[in-house]
Short mmCIF file of C-alpha atoms in Angstrom, two decimals:
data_model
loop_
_atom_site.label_atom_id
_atom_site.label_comp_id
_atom_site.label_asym_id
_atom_site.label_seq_id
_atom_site.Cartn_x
_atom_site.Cartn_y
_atom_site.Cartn_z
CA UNK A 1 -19.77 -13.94 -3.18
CA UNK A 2 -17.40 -11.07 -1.07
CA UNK A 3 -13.98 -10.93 -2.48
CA UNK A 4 -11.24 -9.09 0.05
CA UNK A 5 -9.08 -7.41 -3.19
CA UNK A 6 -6.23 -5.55 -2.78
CA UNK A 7 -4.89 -3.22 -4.86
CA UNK A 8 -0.94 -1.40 -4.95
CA UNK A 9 -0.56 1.93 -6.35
CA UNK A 10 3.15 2.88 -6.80
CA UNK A 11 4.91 5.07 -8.81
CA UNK A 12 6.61 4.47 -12.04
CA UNK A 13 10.23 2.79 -11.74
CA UNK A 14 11.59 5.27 -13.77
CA UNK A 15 10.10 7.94 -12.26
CA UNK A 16 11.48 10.40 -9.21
CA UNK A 17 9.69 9.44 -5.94
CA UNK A 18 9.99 12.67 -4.47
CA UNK A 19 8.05 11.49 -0.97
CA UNK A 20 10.16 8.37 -0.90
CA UNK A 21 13.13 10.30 -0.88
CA UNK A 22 11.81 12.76 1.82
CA UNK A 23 11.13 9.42 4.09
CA UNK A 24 14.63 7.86 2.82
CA UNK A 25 16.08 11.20 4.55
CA UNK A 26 13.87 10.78 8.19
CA UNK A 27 15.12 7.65 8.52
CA UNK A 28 18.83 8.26 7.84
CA UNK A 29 18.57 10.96 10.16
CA UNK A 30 16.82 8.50 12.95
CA UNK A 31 19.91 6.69 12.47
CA UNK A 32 18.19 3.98 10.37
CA UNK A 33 21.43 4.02 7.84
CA UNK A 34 21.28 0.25 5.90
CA UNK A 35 18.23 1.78 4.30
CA UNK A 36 18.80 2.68 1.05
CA UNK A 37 15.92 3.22 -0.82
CA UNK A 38 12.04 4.34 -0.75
CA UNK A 39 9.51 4.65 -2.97
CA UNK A 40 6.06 5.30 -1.18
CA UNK A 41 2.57 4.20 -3.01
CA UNK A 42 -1.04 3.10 -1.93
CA UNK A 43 -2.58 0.17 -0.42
CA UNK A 44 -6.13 0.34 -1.19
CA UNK A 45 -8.60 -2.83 0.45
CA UNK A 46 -11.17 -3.29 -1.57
CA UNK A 47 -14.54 -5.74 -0.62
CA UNK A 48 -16.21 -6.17 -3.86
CA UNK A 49 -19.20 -9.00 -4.23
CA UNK A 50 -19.04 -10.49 -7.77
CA UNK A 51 -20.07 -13.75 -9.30
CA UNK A 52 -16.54 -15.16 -9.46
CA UNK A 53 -12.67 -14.28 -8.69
CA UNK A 54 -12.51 -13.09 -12.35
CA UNK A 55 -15.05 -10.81 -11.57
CA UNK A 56 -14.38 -9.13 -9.10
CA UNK A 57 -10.53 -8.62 -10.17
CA UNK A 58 -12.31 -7.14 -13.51
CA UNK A 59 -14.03 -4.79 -11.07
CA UNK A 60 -10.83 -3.64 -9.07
CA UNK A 61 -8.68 -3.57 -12.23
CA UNK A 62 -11.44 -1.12 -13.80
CA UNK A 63 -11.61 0.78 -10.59
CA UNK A 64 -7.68 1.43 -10.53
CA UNK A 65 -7.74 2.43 -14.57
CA UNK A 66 -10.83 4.69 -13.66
CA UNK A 67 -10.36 6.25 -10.58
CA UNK A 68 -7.34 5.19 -8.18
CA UNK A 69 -4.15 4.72 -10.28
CA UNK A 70 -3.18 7.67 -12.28
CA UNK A 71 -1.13 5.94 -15.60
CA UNK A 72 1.04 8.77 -16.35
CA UNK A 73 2.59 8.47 -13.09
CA UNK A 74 1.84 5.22 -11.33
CA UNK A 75 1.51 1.14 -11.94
CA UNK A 76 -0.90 -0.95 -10.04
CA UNK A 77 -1.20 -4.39 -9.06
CA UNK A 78 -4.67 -6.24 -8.04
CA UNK A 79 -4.36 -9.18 -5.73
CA UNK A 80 -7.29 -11.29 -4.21
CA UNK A 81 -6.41 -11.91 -0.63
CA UNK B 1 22.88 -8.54 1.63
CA UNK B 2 19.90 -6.34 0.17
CA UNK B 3 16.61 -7.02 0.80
CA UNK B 4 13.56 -6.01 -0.60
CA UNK B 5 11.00 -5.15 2.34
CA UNK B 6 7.62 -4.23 1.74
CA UNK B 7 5.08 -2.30 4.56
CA UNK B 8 1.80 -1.95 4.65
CA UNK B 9 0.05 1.17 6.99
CA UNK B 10 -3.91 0.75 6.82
CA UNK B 11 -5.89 2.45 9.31
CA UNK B 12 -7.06 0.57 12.12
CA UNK B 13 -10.08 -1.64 11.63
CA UNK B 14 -12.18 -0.53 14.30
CA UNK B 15 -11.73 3.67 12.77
CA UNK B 16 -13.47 5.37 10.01
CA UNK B 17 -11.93 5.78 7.02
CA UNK B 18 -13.48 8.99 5.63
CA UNK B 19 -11.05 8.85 2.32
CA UNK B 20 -11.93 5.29 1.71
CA UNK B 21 -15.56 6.42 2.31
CA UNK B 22 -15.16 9.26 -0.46
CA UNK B 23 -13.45 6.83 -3.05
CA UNK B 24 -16.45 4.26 -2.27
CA UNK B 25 -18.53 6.93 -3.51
CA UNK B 26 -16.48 7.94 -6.04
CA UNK B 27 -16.44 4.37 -7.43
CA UNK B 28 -20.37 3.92 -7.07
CA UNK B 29 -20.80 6.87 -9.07
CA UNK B 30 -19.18 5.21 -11.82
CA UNK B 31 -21.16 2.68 -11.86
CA UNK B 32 -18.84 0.47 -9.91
CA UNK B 33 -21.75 -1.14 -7.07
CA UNK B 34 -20.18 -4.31 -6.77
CA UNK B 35 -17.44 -2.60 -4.44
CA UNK B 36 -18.85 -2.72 -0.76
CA UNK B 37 -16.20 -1.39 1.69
CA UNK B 38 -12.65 0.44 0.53
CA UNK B 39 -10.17 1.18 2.89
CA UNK B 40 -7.00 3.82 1.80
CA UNK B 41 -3.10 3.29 3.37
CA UNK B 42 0.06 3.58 2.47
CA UNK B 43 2.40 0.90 0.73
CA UNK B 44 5.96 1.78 1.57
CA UNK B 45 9.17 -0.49 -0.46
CA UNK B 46 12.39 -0.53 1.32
CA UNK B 47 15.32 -1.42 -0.20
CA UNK B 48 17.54 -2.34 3.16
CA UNK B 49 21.20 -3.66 3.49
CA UNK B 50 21.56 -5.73 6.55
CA UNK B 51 23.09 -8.88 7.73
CA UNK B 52 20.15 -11.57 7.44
CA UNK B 53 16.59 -11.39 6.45
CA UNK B 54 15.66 -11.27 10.43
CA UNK B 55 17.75 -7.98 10.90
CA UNK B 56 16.04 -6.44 7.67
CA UNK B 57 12.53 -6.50 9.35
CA UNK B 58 13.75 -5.43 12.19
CA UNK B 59 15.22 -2.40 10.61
CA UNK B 60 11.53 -2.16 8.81
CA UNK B 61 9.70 -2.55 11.89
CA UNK B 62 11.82 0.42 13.85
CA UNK B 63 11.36 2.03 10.79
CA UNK B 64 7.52 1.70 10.92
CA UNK B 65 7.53 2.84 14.49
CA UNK B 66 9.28 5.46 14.43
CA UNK B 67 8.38 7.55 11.05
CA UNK B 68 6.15 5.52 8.97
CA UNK B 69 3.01 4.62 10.52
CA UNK B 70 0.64 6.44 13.84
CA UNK B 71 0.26 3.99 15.84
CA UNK B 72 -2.83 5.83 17.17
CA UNK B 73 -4.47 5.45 14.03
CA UNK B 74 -2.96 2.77 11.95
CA UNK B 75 -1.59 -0.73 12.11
CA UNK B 76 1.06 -2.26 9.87
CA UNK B 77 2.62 -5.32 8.35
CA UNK B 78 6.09 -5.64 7.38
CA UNK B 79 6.77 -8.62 4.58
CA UNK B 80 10.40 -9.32 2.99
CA UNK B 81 9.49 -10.32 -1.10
#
């Protein structure tokens, strides 16, 4: 079976989110004040076929440790949509 | 009151991806053939003060407009979690 997965890549809480704080700036500056805070990550859609939902969120979960989440700097969360 | 607004920028459906195509291949050269199809975005969190959960995506949505995503090349969805 096709599985639509998605997975979130965002940076560590406790880190600095240097590009959120670049976009938190545009927007004050387009007048866009009641926003207070950014933090800017990765939305990855994945289609994976696999035997079962467990599957294929094994599959995405090894693909984010291996390739698209960096775990110094970044969490990531795999939903199946 | 603050809310906590999420939005997602994927490129349009009906576009290439070409770094979704590169992290396909990526992930097939570790093995990884289950995954089919990836597409890359962005997933932006908001933290945004406003009156009631209605103003908050609107503030997102302007937001999205204006800075976030291209409309030429990308769609988005703004959820409040």
């Amino acid at each position: 079976m096709i599985y639509q997965v998605q997975i979130k890549v965002m940076p560590l809480k406790d880190l600095l989110d240097p590009q959120g704080k670049a976009v938190l700036g545009g927007l004050h500056n387009l007048g866009l004040s009641g926003i207070q805070d950014v933090r800017v990550g990765k939305n990855i859609n994945l289609q994976v076929e696999a035997a079962d939902e467990a599957a294929a969120v094994a599959m995405a979960t090894e693909a984010s440790k291996q390739l698209l989440a960096n775990a110094v700097m970044e969490y990531f969360e795999v939903v199946v949509l």
